[in-house]
Amino acid sequence: ADNVVVFDIDLVQLKTALQSTLQSLGGSGGGDSARAVPLHNSSEDVRGKKRLSRGSSSSHFHSYSSFLVVMKLAKRGGLPCLCLDSSCADGSLDVHHAVPVRILRAQEWQNHLPPIVNTPDVQLEFQLDRPLRSVVERLKSISPIIYLDGSMTGELVLRIDSENVAIRTFYDKLIPRFDDARDGDDDNNTNNNNHNPQPRNDPSRKCTLKIESKKLSASLQWQSSMLRGSVSSYIICMIENEMMVVHVVLNPEDVGFFTYYIPVHYMSPDMMEFG
């Protein structure tokens, strides 16, 4: 699309710039109010109105704080940069950061698009006070492989089975998401050896995945690094013999989201026994 700009950016430099901006504002007497800094995407200095990334839109954090942060894509010293310009309403402080980026050509976009996956068999939304990471970290130290048994009844079992040990951890009262779950009549079910199709809203729907514990752990690191309150919700999507998807929605929700796609190991039908 003509109004989209896609670019590569060093996440370490971006994180440093964001932390420096918030610390500077917080140190200017704003205290905790710096956590509620209003952030705006700006098209200033960019030819036409352009979005900074695929699928993104202008983000506005409404707050009574006296601070303002403007994020824009602009040139600095002849180089394209993601600029963070922050200031106080009374003009007492101005902080400017410019993080170099590499603009991608349209032909390169396809290399950065998310993978195309089938409709999930099981989708479960977690309560924010029930993180997965701590459990996965403990299981990772015991086994390189973790099995996940999910059910649309709102249950998830994490288990490891080896010659020396068998461990199961149970999560219940999760929130099943039927809106985008696979319909039992979907043609894709033929790929999953499903001989008894189930309707989309059937709470008995189940899925078992075999996944490397290191990859699963890596997809959950945000649970230890992100500030409390910065995530609105997160959903685990299970696609039999294909993929596990971790979808995290930021807070406020109009800020955006990030998604992890974790490949899984193939399991034959006789290995699919739930629990």
Short mmCIF file of C-alpha atoms in Angstrom, two decimals:
data_model
loop_
_atom_site.label_atom_id
_atom_site.label_comp_id
_atom_site.label_asym_id
_atom_site.label_seq_id
_atom_site.Cartn_x
_atom_site.Cartn_y
_atom_site.Cartn_z
CA ALA A 1 0.00 0.00 0.00
CA ASP A 2 1.16 3.53 -0.74
CA ASN A 3 0.68 4.72 2.83
CA VAL A 4 2.79 2.03 4.53
CA VAL A 5 6.48 2.17 5.46
CA VAL A 6 8.22 -0.96 6.74
CA PHE A 7 11.64 -0.73 8.34
CA ASP A 8 14.20 -2.66 10.39
CA ILE A 9 15.21 -1.25 13.76
CA ASP A 10 17.65 -2.33 16.46
CA LEU A 11 15.46 -3.30 19.42
CA VAL A 12 18.23 -2.65 21.94
CA GLN A 13 18.64 0.93 20.70
CA LEU A 14 14.87 1.44 20.67
CA LYS A 15 14.52 0.10 24.22
CA THR A 16 17.35 2.36 25.41
CA ALA A 17 15.71 5.41 23.82
CA LEU A 18 12.33 4.62 25.36
CA GLN A 19 13.80 4.02 28.80
CA SER A 20 15.84 7.21 28.61
CA THR A 21 12.76 9.19 27.59
CA LEU A 22 10.64 7.90 30.46
CA GLN A 23 13.43 8.31 33.00
CA SER A 24 14.07 11.88 31.88
CA LEU A 25 10.41 12.78 32.19
CA GLY A 26 10.08 10.98 35.50
CA GLY A 27 13.13 12.80 36.85
CA SER A 28 11.73 16.19 35.98
CA GLY A 29 9.27 16.08 38.83
CA GLY A 30 6.60 14.03 37.10
CA GLY A 31 7.01 11.02 39.40
CA ASP A 32 4.58 8.27 38.59
CA SER A 33 2.83 10.47 36.04
CA ALA A 34 5.63 9.66 33.61
CA ARG A 35 4.13 6.19 33.28
CA ALA A 36 1.07 7.76 31.69
CA VAL A 37 2.92 9.83 29.11
CA PRO A 38 0.72 10.51 26.07
CA LEU A 39 2.39 9.17 22.94
CA HIS A 40 1.53 10.27 19.41
CA ASN A 41 2.63 8.94 16.04
CA SER A 42 3.35 11.86 13.74
CA SER A 43 3.66 12.07 9.97
CA GLU A 44 5.58 15.34 10.21
CA ASP A 45 8.69 15.46 8.01
CA VAL A 46 7.51 12.37 6.16
CA ARG A 47 6.24 12.58 2.61
CA GLY A 48 2.49 12.15 2.97
CA LYS A 49 0.88 10.38 5.88
CA LYS A 50 2.70 7.09 6.49
CA ARG A 51 2.30 4.39 9.09
CA LEU A 52 5.46 3.20 10.75
CA SER A 53 4.77 -0.49 10.42
CA ARG A 54 2.47 -2.91 8.72
CA GLY A 55 -0.98 -2.83 10.25
CA SER A 56 -0.20 -0.08 12.73
CA SER A 57 -2.12 3.12 13.19
CA SER A 58 -1.72 6.39 15.04
CA SER A 59 -1.60 5.75 18.77
CA HIS A 60 -2.88 8.21 21.34
CA PHE A 61 -2.48 7.75 25.07
CA HIS A 62 -5.01 10.08 26.66
CA SER A 63 -3.77 11.35 30.00
CA TYR A 64 -3.89 14.35 32.25
CA SER A 65 -0.10 14.29 32.43
CA SER A 66 1.75 17.45 31.38
CA PHE A 67 4.17 15.45 29.23
CA LEU A 68 3.96 14.74 25.53
CA VAL A 69 5.98 12.24 23.46
CA VAL A 70 5.85 12.37 19.66
CA MET A 71 7.07 9.37 17.65
CA LYS A 72 7.78 9.96 13.97
CA LEU A 73 9.79 8.63 11.06
CA ALA A 74 12.12 11.34 9.78
CA LYS A 75 15.60 11.98 8.42
CA ARG A 76 18.42 13.05 10.70
CA GLY A 77 21.77 13.81 9.11
CA GLY A 78 20.48 12.37 5.85
CA LEU A 79 19.67 9.01 7.48
CA PRO A 80 16.15 7.64 8.12
CA CYS A 81 15.45 7.48 11.85
CA LEU A 82 12.65 6.73 14.25
CA CYS A 83 12.53 9.89 16.32
CA LEU A 84 11.23 10.24 19.86
CA ASP A 85 10.64 13.89 20.78
CA SER A 86 9.41 14.46 24.33
CA SER A 87 8.66 17.71 26.10
CA CYS A 88 6.91 19.23 29.10
CA ALA A 89 3.90 21.43 28.64
CA ASP A 90 5.66 24.33 30.38
CA GLY A 91 8.71 24.00 28.12
CA SER A 92 11.05 23.19 31.00
CA LEU A 93 12.39 19.99 29.41
CA ASP A 94 12.91 18.66 25.90
CA VAL A 95 14.38 15.22 25.16
CA HIS A 96 15.13 14.06 21.63
CA HIS A 97 16.22 10.61 20.44
CA ALA A 98 16.85 9.42 16.89
CA VAL A 99 17.23 5.67 16.33
CA PRO A 100 18.58 4.76 12.86
CA VAL A 101 16.38 2.45 10.78
CA ARG A 102 16.64 0.66 7.45
CA ILE A 103 13.72 1.24 5.12
CA LEU A 104 12.68 -1.97 3.37
CA ARG A 105 11.80 -2.09 -0.29
CA ALA A 106 8.35 -3.39 -1.19
CA GLN A 107 9.93 -6.55 -2.62
CA GLU A 108 11.39 -7.35 0.83
CA TRP A 109 8.11 -7.12 2.73
CA GLN A 110 7.12 -10.69 2.06
CA ASN A 111 10.18 -11.86 4.00
CA HIS A 112 8.87 -10.11 7.12
CA LEU A 113 5.20 -11.06 6.98
CA PRO A 114 3.81 -13.42 9.64
CA PRO A 115 3.42 -17.04 8.56
CA ILE A 116 0.10 -18.21 7.17
CA VAL A 117 -1.41 -20.74 9.57
CA ASN A 118 -4.65 -22.69 9.72
CA THR A 119 -7.50 -21.74 12.00
CA PRO A 120 -6.71 -22.79 15.61
CA ASP A 121 -8.15 -25.97 17.05
CA VAL A 122 -8.05 -24.57 20.58
CA GLN A 123 -7.83 -20.96 21.78
CA LEU A 124 -7.43 -20.10 25.46
CA GLU A 125 -7.15 -16.68 27.05
CA PHE A 126 -5.14 -16.48 30.26
CA GLN A 127 -5.74 -14.31 33.27
CA LEU A 128 -2.83 -11.91 33.64
CA ASP A 129 -2.13 -13.05 37.20
CA ARG A 130 -1.49 -16.62 36.00
CA PRO A 131 1.76 -16.48 33.99
CA LEU A 132 3.09 -19.53 32.16
CA ARG A 133 6.76 -18.58 32.16
CA SER A 134 7.69 -19.70 35.70
CA VAL A 135 6.22 -23.17 35.13
CA VAL A 136 7.83 -23.54 31.69
CA GLU A 137 11.23 -22.50 33.08
CA ARG A 138 11.09 -25.27 35.67
CA LEU A 139 10.02 -27.86 33.12
CA LYS A 140 12.72 -26.71 30.69
CA SER A 141 15.42 -27.57 33.22
CA ILE A 142 14.12 -31.15 33.29
CA SER A 143 13.23 -31.94 29.68
CA PRO A 144 13.92 -30.50 26.20
CA ILE A 145 10.35 -31.35 25.14
CA ILE A 146 7.05 -30.20 26.66
CA TYR A 147 3.62 -31.53 25.73
CA LEU A 148 0.62 -29.20 25.89
CA ASP A 149 -2.90 -30.63 26.11
CA GLY A 150 -5.51 -27.91 25.57
CA SER A 151 -9.27 -28.12 25.75
CA MET A 152 -12.02 -25.62 24.95
CA THR A 153 -13.44 -26.40 28.37
CA GLY A 154 -10.86 -23.87 29.58
CA GLU A 155 -8.18 -26.34 30.64
CA LEU A 156 -4.50 -26.61 29.72
CA VAL A 157 -2.06 -29.27 30.85
CA LEU A 158 1.72 -28.89 30.56
CA ARG A 159 3.49 -32.22 30.86
CA ILE A 160 6.81 -33.93 30.40
CA ASP A 161 7.20 -37.69 30.05
CA SER A 162 10.54 -39.45 30.12
CA GLU A 163 12.04 -42.68 31.41
CA ASN A 164 12.92 -41.07 34.74
CA VAL A 165 10.17 -38.59 35.42
CA ALA A 166 6.59 -37.68 34.56
CA ILE A 167 5.26 -34.25 35.56
CA ARG A 168 1.93 -32.57 34.87
CA THR A 169 0.90 -29.00 35.63
CA PHE A 170 -2.77 -28.09 35.34
CA TYR A 171 -4.38 -24.78 34.45
CA ASP A 172 -8.15 -24.50 34.69
CA LYS A 173 -10.80 -21.81 34.47
CA LEU A 174 -9.11 -20.31 31.40
CA ILE A 175 -11.28 -18.40 28.94
CA PRO A 176 -12.07 -20.35 25.74
CA ARG A 177 -12.22 -18.16 22.65
CA PHE A 178 -14.72 -19.61 20.20
CA ASP A 179 -14.81 -16.60 17.86
CA ASP A 180 -11.88 -17.66 15.66
CA ALA A 181 -11.66 -21.35 16.54
CA ARG A 182 -11.77 -23.95 13.80
CA ASP A 183 -15.20 -25.21 12.74
CA GLY A 184 -15.59 -28.96 12.75
CA ASP A 185 -16.80 -28.81 9.13
CA ASP A 186 -13.70 -26.91 8.00
CA ASP A 187 -11.90 -28.68 5.17
CA ASN A 188 -8.65 -28.15 7.05
CA ASN A 189 -9.71 -30.81 9.54
CA THR A 190 -8.80 -33.43 6.96
CA ASN A 191 -5.18 -32.48 7.60
CA ASN A 192 -5.55 -33.23 11.31
CA ASN A 193 -6.97 -36.77 11.08
CA ASN A 194 -10.21 -35.57 12.65
CA HIS A 195 -12.72 -38.27 11.76
CA ASN A 196 -15.43 -36.88 14.05
CA PRO A 197 -15.84 -33.21 13.20
CA GLN A 198 -16.96 -31.02 16.08
CA PRO A 199 -18.82 -27.71 15.86
CA ARG A 200 -16.87 -24.53 16.48
CA ASN A 201 -18.53 -23.84 19.83
CA ASP A 202 -18.12 -27.40 21.14
CA PRO A 203 -16.38 -27.12 24.54
CA SER A 204 -15.04 -30.68 24.23
CA ARG A 205 -12.61 -29.73 21.47
CA LYS A 206 -9.05 -30.72 22.31
CA CYS A 207 -5.56 -30.37 20.89
CA THR A 208 -2.16 -31.79 21.84
CA LEU A 209 1.16 -30.20 20.86
CA LYS A 210 4.75 -31.37 21.21
CA ILE A 211 7.06 -28.38 21.46
CA GLU A 212 10.68 -27.65 22.34
CA SER A 213 10.89 -26.22 25.84
CA LYS A 214 13.52 -23.62 24.87
CA LYS A 215 11.32 -22.17 22.13
CA LEU A 216 8.28 -22.12 24.38
CA SER A 217 10.26 -20.39 27.11
CA ALA A 218 11.60 -17.78 24.68
CA SER A 219 8.05 -16.85 23.63
CA LEU A 220 7.16 -16.08 27.25
CA GLN A 221 10.12 -13.92 28.28
CA TRP A 222 7.94 -10.81 28.05
CA GLN A 223 6.18 -11.98 31.22
CA SER A 224 9.30 -11.12 33.21
CA SER A 225 10.54 -8.07 31.30
CA MET A 226 7.39 -5.99 30.76
CA LEU A 227 5.97 -3.67 33.39
CA ARG A 228 2.81 -4.65 35.21
CA GLY A 229 -0.19 -3.13 33.49
CA SER A 230 1.48 -2.91 30.07
CA VAL A 231 -0.40 -5.98 28.78
CA SER A 232 -4.17 -6.10 28.32
CA SER A 233 -4.52 -9.83 27.56
CA TYR A 234 -2.76 -12.83 26.07
CA ILE A 235 -4.11 -15.82 24.19
CA ILE A 236 -2.62 -19.23 23.44
CA CYS A 237 -3.68 -20.67 20.06
CA MET A 238 -3.03 -24.35 19.34
CA ILE A 239 -2.96 -25.72 15.80
CA GLU A 240 -2.47 -29.47 15.68
CA ASN A 241 0.81 -30.65 14.12
CA GLU A 242 1.52 -27.16 12.84
CA MET A 243 1.99 -24.25 15.22
CA MET A 244 1.51 -22.73 18.63
CA VAL A 245 0.70 -19.02 18.59
CA VAL A 246 1.08 -16.65 21.55
CA HIS A 247 -0.85 -13.44 20.92
CA VAL A 248 -0.28 -10.57 23.35
CA VAL A 249 -2.42 -7.42 23.31
CA LEU A 250 -0.84 -4.32 24.84
CA ASN A 251 -2.52 -1.90 27.21
CA PRO A 252 -4.22 0.32 26.11
CA GLU A 253 -5.46 -1.98 23.36
CA ASP A 254 -5.12 0.64 20.59
CA VAL A 255 -1.34 0.69 21.16
CA GLY A 256 -0.92 -2.61 19.34
CA PHE A 257 0.06 -6.23 19.89
CA PHE A 258 2.84 -8.73 19.29
CA THR A 259 2.63 -12.36 18.29
CA TYR A 260 4.94 -15.36 18.60
CA TYR A 261 4.74 -18.29 16.18
CA ILE A 262 6.32 -21.44 17.61
CA PRO A 263 6.66 -24.51 15.34
CA VAL A 264 5.78 -27.87 16.87
CA HIS A 265 6.86 -31.48 16.34
CA TYR A 266 4.68 -33.85 14.34
CA MET A 267 2.62 -36.32 16.37
CA SER A 268 0.97 -39.40 14.92
CA PRO A 269 -2.68 -40.15 15.85
CA ASP A 270 -1.71 -42.77 18.43
CA MET A 271 0.33 -40.12 20.28
CA MET A 272 -2.61 -37.73 20.54
CA GLU A 273 -4.14 -39.18 23.66
CA PHE A 274 -5.21 -36.26 25.83
CA GLY A 275 -3.65 -36.11 29.29
#
